[in-house]
Tab-separated table of C-alpha atoms and ligand atoms in Angstrom:
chain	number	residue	atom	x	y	z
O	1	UNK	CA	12.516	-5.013	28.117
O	2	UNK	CA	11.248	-8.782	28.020
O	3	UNK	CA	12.941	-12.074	27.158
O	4	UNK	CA	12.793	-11.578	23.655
O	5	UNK	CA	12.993	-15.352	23.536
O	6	UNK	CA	10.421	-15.637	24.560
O	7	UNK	CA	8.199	-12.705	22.960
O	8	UNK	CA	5.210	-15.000	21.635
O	9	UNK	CA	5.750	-14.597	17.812
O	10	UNK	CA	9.318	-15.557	18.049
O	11	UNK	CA	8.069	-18.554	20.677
O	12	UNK	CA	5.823	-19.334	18.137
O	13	UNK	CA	8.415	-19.503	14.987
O	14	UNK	CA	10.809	-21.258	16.774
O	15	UNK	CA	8.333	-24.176	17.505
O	16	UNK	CA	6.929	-24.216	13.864
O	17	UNK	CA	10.764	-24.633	12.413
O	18	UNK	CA	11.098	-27.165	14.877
O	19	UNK	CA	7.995	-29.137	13.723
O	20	UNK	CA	8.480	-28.385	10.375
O	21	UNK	CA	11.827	-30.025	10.365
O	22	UNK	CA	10.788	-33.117	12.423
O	23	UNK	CA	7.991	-33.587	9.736
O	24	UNK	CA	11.471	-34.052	7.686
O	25	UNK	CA	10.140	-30.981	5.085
O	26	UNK	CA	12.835	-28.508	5.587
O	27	UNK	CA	16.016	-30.724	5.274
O	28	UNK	CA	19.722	-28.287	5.320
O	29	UNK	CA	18.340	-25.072	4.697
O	30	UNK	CA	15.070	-25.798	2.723
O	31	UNK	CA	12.229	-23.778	4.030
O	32	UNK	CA	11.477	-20.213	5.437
O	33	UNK	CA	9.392	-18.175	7.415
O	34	UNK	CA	8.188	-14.522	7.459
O	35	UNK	CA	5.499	-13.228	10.081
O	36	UNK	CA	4.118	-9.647	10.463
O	37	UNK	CA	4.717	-8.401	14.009
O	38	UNK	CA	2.759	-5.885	15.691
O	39	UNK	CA	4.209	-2.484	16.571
O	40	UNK	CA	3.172	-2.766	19.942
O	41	UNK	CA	4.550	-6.072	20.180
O	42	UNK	CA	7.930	-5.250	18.733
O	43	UNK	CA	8.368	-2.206	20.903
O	44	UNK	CA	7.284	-3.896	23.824
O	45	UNK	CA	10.292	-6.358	23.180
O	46	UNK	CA	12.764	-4.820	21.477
O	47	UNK	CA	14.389	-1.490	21.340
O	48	UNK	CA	12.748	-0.861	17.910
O	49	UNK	CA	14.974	3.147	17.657
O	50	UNK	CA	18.019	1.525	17.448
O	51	UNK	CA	19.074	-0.266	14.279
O	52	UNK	CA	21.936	-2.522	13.640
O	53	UNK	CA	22.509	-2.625	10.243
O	54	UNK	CA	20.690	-1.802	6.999
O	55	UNK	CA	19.869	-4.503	4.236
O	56	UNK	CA	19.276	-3.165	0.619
O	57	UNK	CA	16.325	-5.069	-1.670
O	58	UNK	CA	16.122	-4.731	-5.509
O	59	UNK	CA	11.937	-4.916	-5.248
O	60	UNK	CA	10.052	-2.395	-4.329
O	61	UNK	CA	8.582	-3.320	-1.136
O	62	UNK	CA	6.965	0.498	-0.248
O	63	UNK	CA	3.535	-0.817	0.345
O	64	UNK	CA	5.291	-2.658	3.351
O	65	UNK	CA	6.516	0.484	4.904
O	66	UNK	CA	6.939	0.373	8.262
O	67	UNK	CA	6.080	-2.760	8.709
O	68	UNK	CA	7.967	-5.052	11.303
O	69	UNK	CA	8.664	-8.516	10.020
O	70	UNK	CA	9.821	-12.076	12.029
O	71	UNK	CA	11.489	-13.279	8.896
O	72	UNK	CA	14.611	-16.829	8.724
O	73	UNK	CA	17.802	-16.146	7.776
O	74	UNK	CA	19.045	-17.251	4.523
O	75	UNK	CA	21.379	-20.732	4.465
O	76	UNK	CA	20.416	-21.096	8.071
O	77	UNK	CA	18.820	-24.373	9.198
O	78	UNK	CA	15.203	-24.646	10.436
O	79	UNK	CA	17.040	-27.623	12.775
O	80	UNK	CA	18.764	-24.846	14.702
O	81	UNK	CA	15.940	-22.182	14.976
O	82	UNK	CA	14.510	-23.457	18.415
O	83	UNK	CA	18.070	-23.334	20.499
O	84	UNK	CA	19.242	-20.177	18.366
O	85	UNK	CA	16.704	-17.565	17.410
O	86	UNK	CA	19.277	-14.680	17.622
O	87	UNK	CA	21.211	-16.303	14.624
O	88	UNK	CA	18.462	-17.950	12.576
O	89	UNK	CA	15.629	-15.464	12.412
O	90	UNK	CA	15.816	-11.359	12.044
O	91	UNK	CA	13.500	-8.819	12.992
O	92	UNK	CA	12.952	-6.598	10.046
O	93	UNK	CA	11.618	-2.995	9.472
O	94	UNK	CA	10.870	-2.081	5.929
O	95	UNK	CA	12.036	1.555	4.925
O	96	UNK	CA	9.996	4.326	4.095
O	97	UNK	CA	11.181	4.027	0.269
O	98	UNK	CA	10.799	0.100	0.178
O	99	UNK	CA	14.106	-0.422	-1.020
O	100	UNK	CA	15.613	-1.920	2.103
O	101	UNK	CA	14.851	-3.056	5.664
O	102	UNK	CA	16.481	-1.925	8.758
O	103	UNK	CA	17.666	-4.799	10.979
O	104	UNK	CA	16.203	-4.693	14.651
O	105	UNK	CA	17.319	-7.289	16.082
O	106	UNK	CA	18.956	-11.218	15.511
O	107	UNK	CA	21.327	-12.534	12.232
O	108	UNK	CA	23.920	-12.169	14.726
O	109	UNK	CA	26.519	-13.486	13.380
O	110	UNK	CA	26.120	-10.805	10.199
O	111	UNK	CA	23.643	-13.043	8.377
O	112	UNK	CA	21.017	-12.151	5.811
O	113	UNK	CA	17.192	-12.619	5.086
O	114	UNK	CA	15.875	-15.384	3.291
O	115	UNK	CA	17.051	-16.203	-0.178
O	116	UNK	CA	12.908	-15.671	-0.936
O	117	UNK	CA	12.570	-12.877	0.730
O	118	UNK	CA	10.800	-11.360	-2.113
O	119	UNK	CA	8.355	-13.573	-2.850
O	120	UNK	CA	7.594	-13.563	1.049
O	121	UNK	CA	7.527	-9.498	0.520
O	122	UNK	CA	5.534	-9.256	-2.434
O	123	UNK	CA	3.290	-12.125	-1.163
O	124	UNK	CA	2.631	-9.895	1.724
O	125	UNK	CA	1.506	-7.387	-0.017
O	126	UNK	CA	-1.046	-9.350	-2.080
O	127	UNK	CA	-2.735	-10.987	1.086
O	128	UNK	CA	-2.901	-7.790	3.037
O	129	UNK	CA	-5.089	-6.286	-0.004
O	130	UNK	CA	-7.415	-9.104	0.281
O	131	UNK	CA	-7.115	-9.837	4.069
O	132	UNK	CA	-6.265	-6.889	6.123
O	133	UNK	CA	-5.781	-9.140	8.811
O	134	UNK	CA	-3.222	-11.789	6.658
O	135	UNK	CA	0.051	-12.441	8.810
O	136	UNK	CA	2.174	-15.499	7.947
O	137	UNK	CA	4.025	-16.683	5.182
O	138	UNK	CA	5.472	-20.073	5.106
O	139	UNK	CA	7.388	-21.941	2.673
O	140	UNK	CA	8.208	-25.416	3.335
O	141	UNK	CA	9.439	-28.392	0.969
O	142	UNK	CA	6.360	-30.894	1.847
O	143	UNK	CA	7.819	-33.880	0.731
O	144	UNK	CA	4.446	-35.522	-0.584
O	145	UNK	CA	3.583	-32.518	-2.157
O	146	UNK	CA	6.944	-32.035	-4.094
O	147	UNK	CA	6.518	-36.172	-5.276
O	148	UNK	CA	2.958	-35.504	-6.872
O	149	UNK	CA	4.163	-32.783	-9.030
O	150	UNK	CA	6.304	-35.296	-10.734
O	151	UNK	CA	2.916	-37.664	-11.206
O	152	UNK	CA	-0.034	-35.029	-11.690
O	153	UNK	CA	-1.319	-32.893	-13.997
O	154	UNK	CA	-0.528	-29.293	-12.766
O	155	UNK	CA	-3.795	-27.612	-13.986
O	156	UNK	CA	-4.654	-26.295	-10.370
O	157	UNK	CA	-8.473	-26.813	-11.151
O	158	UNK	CA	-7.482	-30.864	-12.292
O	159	UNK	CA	-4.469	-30.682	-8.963
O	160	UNK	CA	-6.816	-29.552	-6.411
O	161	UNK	CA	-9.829	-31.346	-6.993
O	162	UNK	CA	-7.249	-34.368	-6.999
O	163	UNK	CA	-6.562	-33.406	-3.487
O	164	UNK	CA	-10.202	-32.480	-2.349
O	165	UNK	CA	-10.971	-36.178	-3.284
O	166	UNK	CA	-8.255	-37.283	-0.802
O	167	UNK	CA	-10.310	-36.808	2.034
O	168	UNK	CA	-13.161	-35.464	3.442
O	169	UNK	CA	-11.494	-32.502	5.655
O	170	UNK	CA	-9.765	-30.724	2.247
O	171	UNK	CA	-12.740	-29.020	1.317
O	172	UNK	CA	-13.360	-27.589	4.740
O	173	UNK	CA	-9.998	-26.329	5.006
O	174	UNK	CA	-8.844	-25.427	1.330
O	175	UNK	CA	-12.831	-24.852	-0.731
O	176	UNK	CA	-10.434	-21.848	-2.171
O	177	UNK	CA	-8.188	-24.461	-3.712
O	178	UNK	CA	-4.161	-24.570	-4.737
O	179	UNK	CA	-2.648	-22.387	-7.430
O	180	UNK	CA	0.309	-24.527	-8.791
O	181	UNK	CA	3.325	-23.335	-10.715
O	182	UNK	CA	5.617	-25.179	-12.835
O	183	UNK	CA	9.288	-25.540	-11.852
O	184	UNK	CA	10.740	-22.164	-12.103
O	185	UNK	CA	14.424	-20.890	-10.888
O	186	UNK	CA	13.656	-20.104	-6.825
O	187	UNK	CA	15.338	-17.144	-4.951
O	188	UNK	CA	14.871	-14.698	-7.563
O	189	UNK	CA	12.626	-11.447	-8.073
O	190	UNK	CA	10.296	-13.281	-10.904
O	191	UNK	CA	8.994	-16.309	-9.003
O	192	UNK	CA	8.761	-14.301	-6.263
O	193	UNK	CA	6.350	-11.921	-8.709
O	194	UNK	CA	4.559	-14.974	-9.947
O	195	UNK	CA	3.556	-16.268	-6.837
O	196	UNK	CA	2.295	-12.767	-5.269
O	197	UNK	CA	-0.008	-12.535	-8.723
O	198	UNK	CA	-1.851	-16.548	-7.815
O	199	UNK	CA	-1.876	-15.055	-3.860
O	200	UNK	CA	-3.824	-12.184	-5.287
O	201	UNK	CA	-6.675	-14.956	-5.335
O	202	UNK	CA	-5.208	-18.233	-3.172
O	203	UNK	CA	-3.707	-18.552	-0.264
O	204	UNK	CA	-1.722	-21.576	-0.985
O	205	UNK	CA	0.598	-21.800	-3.986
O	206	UNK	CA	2.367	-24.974	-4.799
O	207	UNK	CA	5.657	-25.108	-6.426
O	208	UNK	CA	6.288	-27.463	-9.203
O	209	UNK	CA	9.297	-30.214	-7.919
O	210	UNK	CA	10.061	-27.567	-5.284
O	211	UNK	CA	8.176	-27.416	-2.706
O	212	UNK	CA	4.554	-25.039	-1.121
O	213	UNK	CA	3.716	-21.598	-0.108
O	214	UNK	CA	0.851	-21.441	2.643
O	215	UNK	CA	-0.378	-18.246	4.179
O	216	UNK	CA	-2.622	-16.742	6.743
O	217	UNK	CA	-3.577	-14.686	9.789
O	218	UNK	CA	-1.465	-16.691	11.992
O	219	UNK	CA	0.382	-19.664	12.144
O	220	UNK	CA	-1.559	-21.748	12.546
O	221	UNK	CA	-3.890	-21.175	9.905
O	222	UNK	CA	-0.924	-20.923	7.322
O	223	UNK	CA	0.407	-24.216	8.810
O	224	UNK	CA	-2.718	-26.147	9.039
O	225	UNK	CA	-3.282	-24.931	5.234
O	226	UNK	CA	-0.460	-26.538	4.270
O	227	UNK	CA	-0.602	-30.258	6.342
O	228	UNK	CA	-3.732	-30.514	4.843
O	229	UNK	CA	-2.313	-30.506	1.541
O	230	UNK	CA	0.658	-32.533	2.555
O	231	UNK	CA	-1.711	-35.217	4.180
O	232	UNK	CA	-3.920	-35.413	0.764
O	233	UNK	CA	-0.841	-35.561	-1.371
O	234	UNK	CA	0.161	-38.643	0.706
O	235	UNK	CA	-2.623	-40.254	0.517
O	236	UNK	CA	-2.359	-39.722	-3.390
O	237	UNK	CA	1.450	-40.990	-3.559
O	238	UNK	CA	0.154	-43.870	-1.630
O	239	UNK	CA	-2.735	-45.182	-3.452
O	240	UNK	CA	-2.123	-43.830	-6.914
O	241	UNK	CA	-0.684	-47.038	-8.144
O	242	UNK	CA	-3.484	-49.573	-7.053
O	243	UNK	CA	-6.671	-50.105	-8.513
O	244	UNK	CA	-9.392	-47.555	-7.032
O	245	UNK	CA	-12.534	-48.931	-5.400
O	246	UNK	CA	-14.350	-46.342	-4.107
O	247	UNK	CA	-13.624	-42.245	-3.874
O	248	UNK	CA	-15.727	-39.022	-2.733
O	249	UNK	CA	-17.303	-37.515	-6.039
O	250	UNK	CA	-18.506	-34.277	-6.743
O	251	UNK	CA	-21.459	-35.033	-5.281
O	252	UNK	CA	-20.340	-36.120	-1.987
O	253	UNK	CA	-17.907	-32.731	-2.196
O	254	UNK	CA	-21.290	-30.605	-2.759
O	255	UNK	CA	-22.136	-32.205	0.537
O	256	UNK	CA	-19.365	-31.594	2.214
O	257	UNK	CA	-19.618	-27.663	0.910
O	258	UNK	CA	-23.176	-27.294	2.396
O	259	UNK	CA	-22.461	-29.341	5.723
O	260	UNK	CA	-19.569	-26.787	6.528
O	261	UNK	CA	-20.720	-23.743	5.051
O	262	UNK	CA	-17.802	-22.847	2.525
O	263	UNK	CA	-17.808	-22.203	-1.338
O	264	UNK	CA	-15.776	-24.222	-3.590
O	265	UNK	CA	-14.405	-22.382	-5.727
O	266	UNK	CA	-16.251	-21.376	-8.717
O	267	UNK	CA	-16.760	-24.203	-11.836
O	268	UNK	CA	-14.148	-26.398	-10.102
O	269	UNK	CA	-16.637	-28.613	-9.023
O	270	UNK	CA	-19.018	-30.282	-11.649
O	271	UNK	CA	-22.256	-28.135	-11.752
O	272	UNK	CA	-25.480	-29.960	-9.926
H	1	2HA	O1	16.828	-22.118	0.831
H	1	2HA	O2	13.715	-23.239	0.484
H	1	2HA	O3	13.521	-21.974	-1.801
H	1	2HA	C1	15.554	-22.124	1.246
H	1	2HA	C2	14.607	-22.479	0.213
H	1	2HA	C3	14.702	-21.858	-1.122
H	2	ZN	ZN1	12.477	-23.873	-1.072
């Protein structure tokens, strides 16, 4: 068996919680992290017939079956992740019934999956439909992002062309745009179903004085999704108060759309 250390998804995860908490966005236990391993991957590393303890779920997470999952442990610090994988993060096999996942490996000292481990699940399940190749989820509490949810309109058409005006990479990276909620109760089996119905269509999903949801086939597409954001909502928090000069317009976003080949998405752009 290899270092599971230093297995390259777990490598991976512990260097994201690491940056993520050195960008200051996942103060105490704010933030968490689910990733989609491979089966080859997690029997290469890990004894994957053995299991050390079962965890129930309400949700139903059957269309996960199977499926082995890199997910953080809930109340544990993204601070500690990098020194302490076997405590902070679990490896997670989802049942044949969905209504539980057998632990594989890590929570060592009896610890628990994320406190939104079902809007990771069900989020999951909504990306895989329209990416079979979707992997990450990652919720973080992007501290520019939270602060212009107190100042902005949270019509996602009115919030993200807000933020594809912030600068000229946004529409490269997010054309598909931000789905925004209002401030709902987190950790429970509703905003968890909320968010999975906007990822049926977006791959980023802001939560109202809370915090973001970014997703993709890998880390770093989930996590450059979601600096992007956090970069254009600074700029925003920055300049919001002082008299505006000069912006991009629609336009100069058209532009940008042809230049780089994507497709903003439809009518959120004023027509040519
Ligand atoms: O506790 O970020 O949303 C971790 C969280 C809850
Ligand atoms: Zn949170």
């Amino acid at each position: 068996m290899n270092c599971i250390k230093e297995a390259p998804l777990i490598r991976e995860i512990r260097l994201l919680a690491q940056n993520l908490y050195r960008l200051g966005w996942d103060e105490r236990n704010g933030g968490n992290i689910s990733c989609i391993m491979s089966e080859e991957e997690a029997e290469s590393y890990f004894d994957t017939s053995k299991t050390i303890r079962f965890i129930p779920m309400e949700f139903d997470a059957g269309e996960l079956a199977g499926r082995y999952f890199v997910v953080t442990g809930t109340g544990k610090y993204f601070k500690n992740v990098y020194d302490d994988p076997e405590n902070n993060l679990g490896l997670l096999r989802v049942r044949e019934d969905g209504k539980g996942v057998d632990l594989i490996w890590g929570y060592a000292d009896g610890g628990r999956p994320t406190s939104e481990l079902s809007a990771h699940f069900m989020t999951h399940i909504e990306r895989l439909k329209a990416d079979p190749l979707h992997r990450v989820v990652i919720h973080t509490h992007a501290t520019n992002v939270i602060a212009m949810t107190f100042v902005h309109d949270l019509t996602e058409r009115e919030f993200t062309r807000t933020l594809w005006r912030m600068c000229t990479e946004c529409m490269v990276v997010f054309p598909d745009g931000v789905a925004v909620l209002p401030w709902m109760l987190c950790g429970t089996d509703e905003i968890g179903r909320v968010t999975a119905d906007k990822m049926k269509e977006f791959r980023l999903v802001v939560w109202g004085q809370h915090g973001i949801f970014g997703t993709g086939r890998d880390i770093d597409e989930a996590f450059g999704l979601i600096e992007t954001v956090e970069k254009a909502a600074e700029i925003y928090i920055k300049i919001m108060t002082r008299p505006i000069l000069q912006s991009i317009t629609d336009d100069q976003l058209w532009q940008i759309a042809d230049a780089f080949h994507v497709k903003p998405r439809e009518g959120w752009l004023e027509p040519r």
